Amino acid sequence: MTITGPSDNNLQATVDFYPVSSDPGVPDGSYVMTGNYSSSGGLVLIPDHWIDQPPGYQMVGFSSPGPSGSSMEGTVQADGCTTFSVSN
């Protein structure tokens, strides 16, 4: 996930996923999310559009209380999903 912030706490994020050795059956895919960040409300990212949608995959949103140092943990907003963790 790459998050950019053009202005006024508005954000855009690109999520890229792909196969890794522990899960080689995952296809390549990517999508864009929009959202915002504030110190009181945390991070909220909402799915916007696909860049590359593999068959059977759906976009999911993310929320987090915000970064802690150079990392962030939060909740994946979709049935059957749990949490996410990203670091710089």
mmCIF file of C-alpha atoms in Angstrom:
data_model
loop_
_atom_site.group_PDB
_atom_site.id
_atom_site.type_symbol
_atom_site.label_atom_id
_atom_site.label_comp_id
_atom_site.label_asym_id
_atom_site.label_seq_id
_atom_site.Cartn_x
_atom_site.Cartn_y
_atom_site.Cartn_z
ATOM 1 C CA MET A 1 0.000 0.000 0.000
ATOM 2 C CA THR A 2 1.265 3.436 -0.950
ATOM 3 C CA ILE A 3 -0.475 6.409 0.681
ATOM 4 C CA THR A 4 -0.125 9.961 -0.614
ATOM 5 C CA GLY A 5 -1.656 13.119 0.796
ATOM 6 C CA PRO A 6 -2.273 15.922 -1.672
ATOM 7 C CA SER A 7 -3.733 18.475 0.802
ATOM 8 C CA ASP A 8 -6.176 19.210 3.640
ATOM 9 C CA ASN A 9 -5.823 15.720 5.182
ATOM 10 C CA ASN A 10 -7.288 14.161 2.005
ATOM 11 C CA LEU A 11 -5.496 10.986 0.974
ATOM 12 C CA GLN A 12 -5.195 8.614 -1.925
ATOM 13 C CA ALA A 13 -3.813 5.102 -1.543
ATOM 14 C CA THR A 14 -2.863 2.406 -4.021
ATOM 15 C CA VAL A 15 -3.036 -1.211 -2.879
ATOM 16 C CA ASP A 16 -0.913 -3.706 -4.817
ATOM 17 C CA PHE A 17 -1.108 -7.418 -4.101
ATOM 18 C CA TYR A 18 0.757 -10.340 -5.626
ATOM 19 C CA PRO A 19 1.890 -13.916 -4.938
ATOM 20 C CA VAL A 20 4.525 -14.563 -2.272
ATOM 21 C CA SER A 21 6.284 -17.799 -1.364
ATOM 22 C CA SER A 22 3.907 -18.474 1.540
ATOM 23 C CA ASP A 23 0.827 -17.933 -0.697
ATOM 24 C CA PRO A 24 1.816 -18.490 -4.351
ATOM 25 C CA GLY A 25 -1.788 -18.786 -5.600
ATOM 26 C CA VAL A 26 -2.607 -15.092 -5.101
ATOM 27 C CA PRO A 27 -2.934 -13.261 -8.439
ATOM 28 C CA ASP A 28 -1.509 -9.833 -9.197
ATOM 29 C CA GLY A 29 -3.938 -6.967 -8.651
ATOM 30 C CA SER A 30 -4.219 -3.344 -7.601
ATOM 31 C CA TYR A 31 -6.813 -0.722 -6.723
ATOM 32 C CA VAL A 32 -7.137 2.872 -5.562
ATOM 33 C CA MET A 33 -8.698 4.124 -2.331
ATOM 34 C CA THR A 34 -9.563 7.630 -1.181
ATOM 35 C CA GLY A 35 -9.944 8.872 2.353
ATOM 36 C CA ASN A 36 -8.659 11.150 5.038
ATOM 37 C CA TYR A 37 -6.586 11.358 8.180
ATOM 38 C CA SER A 38 -6.973 13.481 11.289
ATOM 39 C CA SER A 39 -5.434 13.200 14.729
ATOM 40 C CA SER A 40 -8.917 12.891 16.272
ATOM 41 C CA GLY A 41 -10.506 10.544 13.706
ATOM 42 C CA GLY A 42 -7.514 8.501 12.587
ATOM 43 C CA LEU A 43 -7.163 7.059 9.098
ATOM 44 C CA VAL A 44 -10.122 6.027 6.940
ATOM 45 C CA LEU A 45 -9.592 4.684 3.401
ATOM 46 C CA ILE A 46 -12.552 3.746 1.174
ATOM 47 C CA PRO A 47 -12.269 1.708 -2.055
ATOM 48 C CA ASP A 48 -12.552 3.871 -5.174
ATOM 49 C CA HIS A 49 -11.633 1.976 -8.351
ATOM 50 C CA TRP A 50 -9.690 -0.973 -9.718
ATOM 51 C CA ILE A 51 -6.433 -0.598 -11.608
ATOM 52 C CA ASP A 52 -6.128 -4.360 -12.223
ATOM 53 C CA GLN A 53 -8.940 -6.608 -10.914
ATOM 54 C CA PRO A 54 -8.359 -10.357 -10.822
ATOM 55 C CA PRO A 55 -11.499 -12.494 -11.245
ATOM 56 C CA GLY A 56 -13.363 -13.062 -7.973
ATOM 57 C CA TYR A 57 -11.571 -10.346 -5.986
ATOM 58 C CA GLN A 58 -13.244 -7.413 -4.218
ATOM 59 C CA MET A 59 -11.783 -4.149 -2.944
ATOM 60 C CA VAL A 60 -11.692 -3.621 0.835
ATOM 61 C CA GLY A 61 -11.364 -0.486 2.961
ATOM 62 C CA PHE A 62 -9.013 0.203 5.846
ATOM 63 C CA SER A 63 -9.228 2.159 9.091
ATOM 64 C CA SER A 64 -6.638 2.874 11.751
ATOM 65 C CA PRO A 65 -6.175 5.142 14.746
ATOM 66 C CA GLY A 66 -3.096 6.434 12.887
ATOM 67 C CA PRO A 67 0.627 5.814 12.602
ATOM 68 C CA SER A 68 2.957 4.916 15.433
ATOM 69 C CA GLY A 69 6.475 5.907 14.412
ATOM 70 C CA SER A 70 7.097 4.463 10.952
ATOM 71 C CA SER A 71 4.381 1.794 11.113
ATOM 72 C CA MET A 72 0.611 1.573 11.299
ATOM 73 C CA GLU A 73 -1.875 -1.134 12.274
ATOM 74 C CA GLY A 74 -5.611 -1.133 11.763
ATOM 75 C CA THR A 75 -8.742 -2.930 10.641
ATOM 76 C CA VAL A 76 -9.640 -4.279 7.191
ATOM 77 C CA GLN A 77 -13.246 -3.267 6.484
ATOM 78 C CA ALA A 78 -14.710 -6.439 4.938
ATOM 79 C CA ASP A 79 -16.478 -9.580 6.087
ATOM 80 C CA GLY A 80 -14.005 -12.344 6.881
ATOM 81 C CA CYS A 81 -11.031 -9.963 7.119
ATOM 82 C CA THR A 82 -9.225 -8.889 10.250
ATOM 83 C CA THR A 83 -6.279 -6.498 10.519
ATOM 84 C CA PHE A 84 -3.482 -4.946 8.511
ATOM 85 C CA SER A 85 0.031 -3.756 9.309
ATOM 86 C CA VAL A 86 2.239 -1.504 7.181
ATOM 87 C CA SER A 87 5.664 0.014 7.732
ATOM 88 C CA ASN A 88 7.932 2.433 6.004
#
